[in-house]
XYZ file of C-alpha atoms in Angstrom:
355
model
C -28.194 -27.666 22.720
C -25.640 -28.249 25.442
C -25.022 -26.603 28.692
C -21.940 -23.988 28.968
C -19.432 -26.879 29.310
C -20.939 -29.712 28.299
C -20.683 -29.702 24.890
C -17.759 -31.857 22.760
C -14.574 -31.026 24.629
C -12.434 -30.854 21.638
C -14.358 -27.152 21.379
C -13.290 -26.530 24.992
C -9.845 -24.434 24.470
C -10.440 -22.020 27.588
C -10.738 -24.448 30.330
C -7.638 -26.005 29.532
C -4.417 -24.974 32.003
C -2.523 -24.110 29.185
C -5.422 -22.772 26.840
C -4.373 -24.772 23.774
C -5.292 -24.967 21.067
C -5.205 -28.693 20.573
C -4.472 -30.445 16.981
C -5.408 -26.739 16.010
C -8.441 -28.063 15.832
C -10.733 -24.747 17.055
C -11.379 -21.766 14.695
C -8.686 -18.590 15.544
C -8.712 -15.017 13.622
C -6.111 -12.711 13.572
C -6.758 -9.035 12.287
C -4.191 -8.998 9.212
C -5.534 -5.223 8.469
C -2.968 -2.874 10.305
C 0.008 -4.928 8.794
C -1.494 -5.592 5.619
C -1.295 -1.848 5.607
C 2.305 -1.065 6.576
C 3.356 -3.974 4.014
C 1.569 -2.606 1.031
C 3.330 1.055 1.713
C 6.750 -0.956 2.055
C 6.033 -2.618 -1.036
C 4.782 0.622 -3.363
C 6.646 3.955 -2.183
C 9.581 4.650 -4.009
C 8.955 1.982 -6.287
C 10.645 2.652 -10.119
C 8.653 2.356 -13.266
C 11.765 2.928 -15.841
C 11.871 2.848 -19.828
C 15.291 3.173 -20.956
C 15.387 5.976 -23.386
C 11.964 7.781 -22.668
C 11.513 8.239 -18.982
C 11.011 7.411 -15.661
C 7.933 7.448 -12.940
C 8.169 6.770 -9.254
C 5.357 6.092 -6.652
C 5.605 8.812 -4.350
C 2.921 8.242 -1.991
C 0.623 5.865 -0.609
C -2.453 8.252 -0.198
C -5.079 6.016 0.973
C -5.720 2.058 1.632
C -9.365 0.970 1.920
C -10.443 -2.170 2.872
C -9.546 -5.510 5.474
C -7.668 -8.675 5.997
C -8.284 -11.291 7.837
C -6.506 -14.824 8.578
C -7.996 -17.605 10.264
C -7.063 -21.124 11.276
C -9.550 -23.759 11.274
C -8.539 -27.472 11.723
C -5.205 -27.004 10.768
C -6.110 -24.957 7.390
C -5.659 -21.396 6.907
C -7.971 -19.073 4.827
C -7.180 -15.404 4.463
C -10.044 -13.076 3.043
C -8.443 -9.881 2.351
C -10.240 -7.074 -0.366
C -8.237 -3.914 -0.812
C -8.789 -0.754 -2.791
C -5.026 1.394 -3.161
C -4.620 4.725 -4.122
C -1.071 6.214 -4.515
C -0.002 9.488 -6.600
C 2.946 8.992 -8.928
C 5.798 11.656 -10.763
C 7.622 11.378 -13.527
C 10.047 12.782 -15.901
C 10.793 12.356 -19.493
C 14.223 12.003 -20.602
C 15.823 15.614 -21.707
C 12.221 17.676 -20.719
C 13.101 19.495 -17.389
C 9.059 19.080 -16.828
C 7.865 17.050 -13.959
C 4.554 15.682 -14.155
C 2.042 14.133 -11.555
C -0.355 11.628 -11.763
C -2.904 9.032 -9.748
C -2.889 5.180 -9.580
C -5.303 3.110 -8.347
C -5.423 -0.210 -7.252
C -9.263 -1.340 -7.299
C -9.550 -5.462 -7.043
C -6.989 -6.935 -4.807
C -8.205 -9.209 -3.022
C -8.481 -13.363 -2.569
C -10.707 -13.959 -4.788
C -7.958 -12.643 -7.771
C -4.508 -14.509 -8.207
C -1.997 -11.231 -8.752
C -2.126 -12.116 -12.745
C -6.042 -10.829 -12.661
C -4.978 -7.570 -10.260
C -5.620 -4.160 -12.740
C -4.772 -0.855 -12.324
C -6.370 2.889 -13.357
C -4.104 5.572 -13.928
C -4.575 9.253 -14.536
C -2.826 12.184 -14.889
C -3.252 15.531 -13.661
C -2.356 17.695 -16.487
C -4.933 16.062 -19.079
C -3.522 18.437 -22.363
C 0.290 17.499 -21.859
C 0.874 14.828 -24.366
C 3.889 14.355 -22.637
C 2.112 13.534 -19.899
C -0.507 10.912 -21.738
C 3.024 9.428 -22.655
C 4.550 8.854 -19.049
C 0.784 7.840 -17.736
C 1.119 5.015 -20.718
C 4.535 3.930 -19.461
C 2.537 3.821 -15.849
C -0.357 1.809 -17.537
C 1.639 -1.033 -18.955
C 5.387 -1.782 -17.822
C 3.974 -0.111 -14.167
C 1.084 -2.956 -14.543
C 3.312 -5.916 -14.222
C 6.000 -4.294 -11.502
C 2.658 -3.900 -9.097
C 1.453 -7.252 -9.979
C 4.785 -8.400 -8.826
C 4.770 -6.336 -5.823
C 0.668 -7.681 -4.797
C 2.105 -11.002 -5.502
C 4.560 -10.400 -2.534
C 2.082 -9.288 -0.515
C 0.094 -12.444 -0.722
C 3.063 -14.890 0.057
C 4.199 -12.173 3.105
C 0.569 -12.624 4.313
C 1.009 -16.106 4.400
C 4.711 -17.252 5.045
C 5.075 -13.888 7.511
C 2.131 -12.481 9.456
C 0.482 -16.075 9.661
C 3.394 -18.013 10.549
C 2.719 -18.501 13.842
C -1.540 -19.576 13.738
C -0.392 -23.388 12.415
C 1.577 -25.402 14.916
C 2.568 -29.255 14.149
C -0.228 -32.003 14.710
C -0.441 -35.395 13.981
C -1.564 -35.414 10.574
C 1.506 -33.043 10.200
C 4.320 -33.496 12.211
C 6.680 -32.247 9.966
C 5.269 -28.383 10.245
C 3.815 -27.950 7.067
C 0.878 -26.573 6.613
C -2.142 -27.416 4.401
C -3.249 -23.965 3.814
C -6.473 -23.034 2.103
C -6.075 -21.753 -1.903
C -8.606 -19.523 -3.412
C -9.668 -20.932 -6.861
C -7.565 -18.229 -8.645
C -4.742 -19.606 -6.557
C -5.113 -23.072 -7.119
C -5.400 -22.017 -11.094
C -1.789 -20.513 -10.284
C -0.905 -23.994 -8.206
C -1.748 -26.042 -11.614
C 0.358 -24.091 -14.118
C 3.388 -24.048 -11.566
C 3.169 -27.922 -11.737
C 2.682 -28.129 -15.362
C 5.834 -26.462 -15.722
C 7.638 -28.181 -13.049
C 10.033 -29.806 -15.589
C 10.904 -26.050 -16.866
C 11.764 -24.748 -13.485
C 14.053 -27.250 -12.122
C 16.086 -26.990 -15.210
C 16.618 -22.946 -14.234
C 16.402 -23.376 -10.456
C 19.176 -21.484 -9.500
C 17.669 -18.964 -11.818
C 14.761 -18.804 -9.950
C 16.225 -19.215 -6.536
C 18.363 -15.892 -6.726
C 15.167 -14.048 -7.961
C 13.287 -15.432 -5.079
C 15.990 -14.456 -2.881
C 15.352 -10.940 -4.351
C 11.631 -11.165 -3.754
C 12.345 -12.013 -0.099
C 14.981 -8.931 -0.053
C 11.932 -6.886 -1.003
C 8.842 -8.236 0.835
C 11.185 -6.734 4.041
C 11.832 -3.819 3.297
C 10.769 -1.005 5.362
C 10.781 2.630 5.068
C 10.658 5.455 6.879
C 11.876 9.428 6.579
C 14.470 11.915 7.859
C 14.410 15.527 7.472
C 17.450 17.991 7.964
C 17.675 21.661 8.332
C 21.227 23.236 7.791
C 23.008 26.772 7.694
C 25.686 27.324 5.588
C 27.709 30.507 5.115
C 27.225 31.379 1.726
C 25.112 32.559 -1.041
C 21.677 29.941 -2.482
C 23.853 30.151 -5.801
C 26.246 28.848 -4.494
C 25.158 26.278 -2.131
C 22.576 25.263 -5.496
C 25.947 24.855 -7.227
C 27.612 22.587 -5.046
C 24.953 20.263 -4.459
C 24.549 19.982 -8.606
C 27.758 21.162 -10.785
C 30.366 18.101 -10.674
C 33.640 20.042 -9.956
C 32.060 21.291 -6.781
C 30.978 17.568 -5.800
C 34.480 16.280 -6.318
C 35.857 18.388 -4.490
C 34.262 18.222 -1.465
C 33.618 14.058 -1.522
C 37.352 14.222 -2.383
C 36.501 10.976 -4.519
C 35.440 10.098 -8.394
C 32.194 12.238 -9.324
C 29.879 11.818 -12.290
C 26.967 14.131 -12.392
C 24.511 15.284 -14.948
C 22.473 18.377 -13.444
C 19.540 18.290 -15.791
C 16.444 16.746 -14.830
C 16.362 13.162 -15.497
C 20.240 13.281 -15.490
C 21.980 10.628 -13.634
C 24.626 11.088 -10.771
C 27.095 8.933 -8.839
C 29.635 9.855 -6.122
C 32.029 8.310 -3.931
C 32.992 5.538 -6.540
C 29.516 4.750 -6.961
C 28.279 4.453 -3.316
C 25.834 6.971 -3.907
C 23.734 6.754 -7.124
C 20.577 8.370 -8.419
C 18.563 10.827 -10.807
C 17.416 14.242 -10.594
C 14.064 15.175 -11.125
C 13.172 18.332 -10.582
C 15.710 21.308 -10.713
C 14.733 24.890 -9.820
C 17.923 26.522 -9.618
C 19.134 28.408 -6.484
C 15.700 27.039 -4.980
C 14.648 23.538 -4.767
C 16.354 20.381 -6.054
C 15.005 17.063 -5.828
C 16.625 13.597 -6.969
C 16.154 9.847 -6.853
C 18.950 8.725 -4.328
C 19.942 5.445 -2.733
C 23.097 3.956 -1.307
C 25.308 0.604 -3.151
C 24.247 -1.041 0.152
C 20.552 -1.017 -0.179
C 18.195 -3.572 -1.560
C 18.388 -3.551 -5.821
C 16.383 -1.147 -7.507
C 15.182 0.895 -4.475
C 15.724 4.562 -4.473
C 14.298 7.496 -1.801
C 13.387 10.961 -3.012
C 15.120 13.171 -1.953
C 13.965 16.829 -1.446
C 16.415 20.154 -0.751
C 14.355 23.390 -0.462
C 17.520 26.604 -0.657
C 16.553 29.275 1.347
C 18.642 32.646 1.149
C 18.436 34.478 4.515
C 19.918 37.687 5.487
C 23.679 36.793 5.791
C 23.633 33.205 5.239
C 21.414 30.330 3.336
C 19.213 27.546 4.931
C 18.665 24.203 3.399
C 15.765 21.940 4.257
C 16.600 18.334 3.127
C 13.658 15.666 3.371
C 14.053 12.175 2.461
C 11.480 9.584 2.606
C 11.673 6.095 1.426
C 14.633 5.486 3.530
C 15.209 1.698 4.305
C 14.817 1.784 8.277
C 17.896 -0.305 9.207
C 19.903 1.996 7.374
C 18.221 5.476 8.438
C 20.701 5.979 11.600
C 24.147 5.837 9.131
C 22.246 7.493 6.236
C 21.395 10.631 8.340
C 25.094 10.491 9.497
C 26.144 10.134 6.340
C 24.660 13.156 5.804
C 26.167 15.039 8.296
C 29.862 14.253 8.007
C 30.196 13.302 4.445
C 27.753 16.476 3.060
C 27.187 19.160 5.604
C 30.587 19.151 7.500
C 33.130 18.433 4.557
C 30.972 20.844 2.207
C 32.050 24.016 5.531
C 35.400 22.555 5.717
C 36.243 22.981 1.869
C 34.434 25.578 1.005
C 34.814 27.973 4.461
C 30.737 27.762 4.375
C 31.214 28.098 8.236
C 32.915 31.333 8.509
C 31.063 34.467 9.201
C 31.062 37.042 6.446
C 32.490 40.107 7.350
């Protein structure tokens, strides 16, 4: 064995001036764990599992992520090793039942040894007698299946094309950039079908390039929450009432309403800016809705939460909303504010004192 620095000098990265990593020839690891984590949340909260006609189920939480990632760089290859075990709780709502029901997911075998196609899913339910409930946790089972595959299959090209961008720089062998990254056999199973159909895909490629443009729009989203607390003048009926009944939304947004105050009925206000479902309706008490702005990535909704509470001479509300697209949290929580809150005082006199 060689002496500390005798050995081949192609392994000698440290006593270089610049420390680099020539040819990228030496082995480097980078701890993909912490935002493997944050990415899988982005990519599962608030995510829609929709049958038109029967129902609707939404991820509501992440709950727990077990497991690593790793990438590494070795000789100008990289080779990720990642094995994750996902657990989120989901709720959901059949069309014209004002029930809302909860339920489990979990994700047990992603990892790189799996392409995305092989990922599986268990799903339960909490109320094990509702056969309502054995209905939305089938919905959950089988269209939610492929939406997650979708969403792991994401995660494996963000892991790649994002958080490992920067271990592969240009050598001689490559002085273009690209890469020669290392495949998994279930990825290079993946590799040989794309290729088989490469004839089929350039004939829809601009197809396929606006849904990878949507896949991109997805992999970056991320979320975070805001919470409210307001006082208005007035009774919980009525405060319940404006925030549901469609004359009372009109008038305040001063713009084209539609609103259907059942749960699992739909809403949309100022001209459509503002879309979204309720799901749970408990009236003079608690409402809670699917909500997202025209502006925000397709097919991404927050839940949104209002607890009504009637005090002494005037009513609180507590709004929480999580799921909220960070680049757009600053002018959504205005939005709140001068668009809700304020107009609903100024129309209504819900900032007067009673006497």
């Amino acid at each position: 064995m060689a002496k500390w620095g005798e050995g081949d000098p192609r392994w000698i990265v440290e006593e270089r001036p610049d420390a680099t990593n020539v040819n990228n020839w030496h082995w480097t690891e980078k701890n993909a764990s912490h935002w493997s984590k944050d990415k899988l949340k982005t990519l599962l909260e608030g995510l829609i599992i929709e049958e038109n006609g029967l129902g609707h189920c939404i991820i509501k939480e992440v709950s727990s992520i077990d497991g690593e990632a790793v990438a590494n760089n070795r000789k100008g290859k990289l080779i990720f090793f990642y094995e994750w075990i996902i657990k989120c709780t989901w709720i959901g709502v059949l069309n014209g039942d004002a029930t809302e029901y909860n339920g489990k997911l979990e994700i047990p075998n992603l990892s790189e040894e799996n392409s995305s196609n092989d990922i599986t899913i268990d799903v339960s339910i909490d109320d094990t007698n509702s056969a309502q409930a054995e209905i939305l946790k089938e919905l959950v089972r089988t269209k939610g299946l492929h939406i997650i595959q979708d969403r792991m299959k994401q995660y494996i090209i963000a892991l790649r094309d994002e958080f490992a961008k920067d271990m592969i720089k240009p050598t001689k062998l490559t002085e273009s950039g690209s890469i020669n990254s290392f495949q998994t056999e279930a990825q290079l199973k993946e590799k040989a079908k794309s290729e088989l159909h490469s004839s089929k895909q350039s004939v829809s490629k601009t197809v396929i390039s606006k849904k990878s443009d949507n896949s991109q729009t997805d992999v970056k989203i991320e979320t975070t929450s805001l919470k409210l607390i307001e006082n208005f003048k007035c009774t919980a009926e009525e405060i319940y009432k404006t925030f549901t009944e469609e004359v009372f939304l009109q008038a305040f947004t001063r713009n084209k309403v539609k609103c259907e105050p059942v749960v699992g009925g739909q809403f949309s206000l100022m001209d459509g800016n503002i879309v979204g479902k309720f799901t749970h309706l408990e009236p003079n008490k608690c409402i809670r809705q699917f909500w997202r702005l025209k502006s925000w990535p397709a097919e991404h909704y927050s839940q949104v939460e209002i607890q009504i509470e009637q005090q002494s001479d005037s009513t609180k509300i507590i709004l929480v909303q999580t799921g909220v697209p960070k680049l757009n949290v600053d002018n959504t929580e205005e939005g709140w504010k001068k668009h809700y809150f304020e107009s609903i005082k100024r129309t209504f006199g819900f900032a007067a004192s009673f006497y």
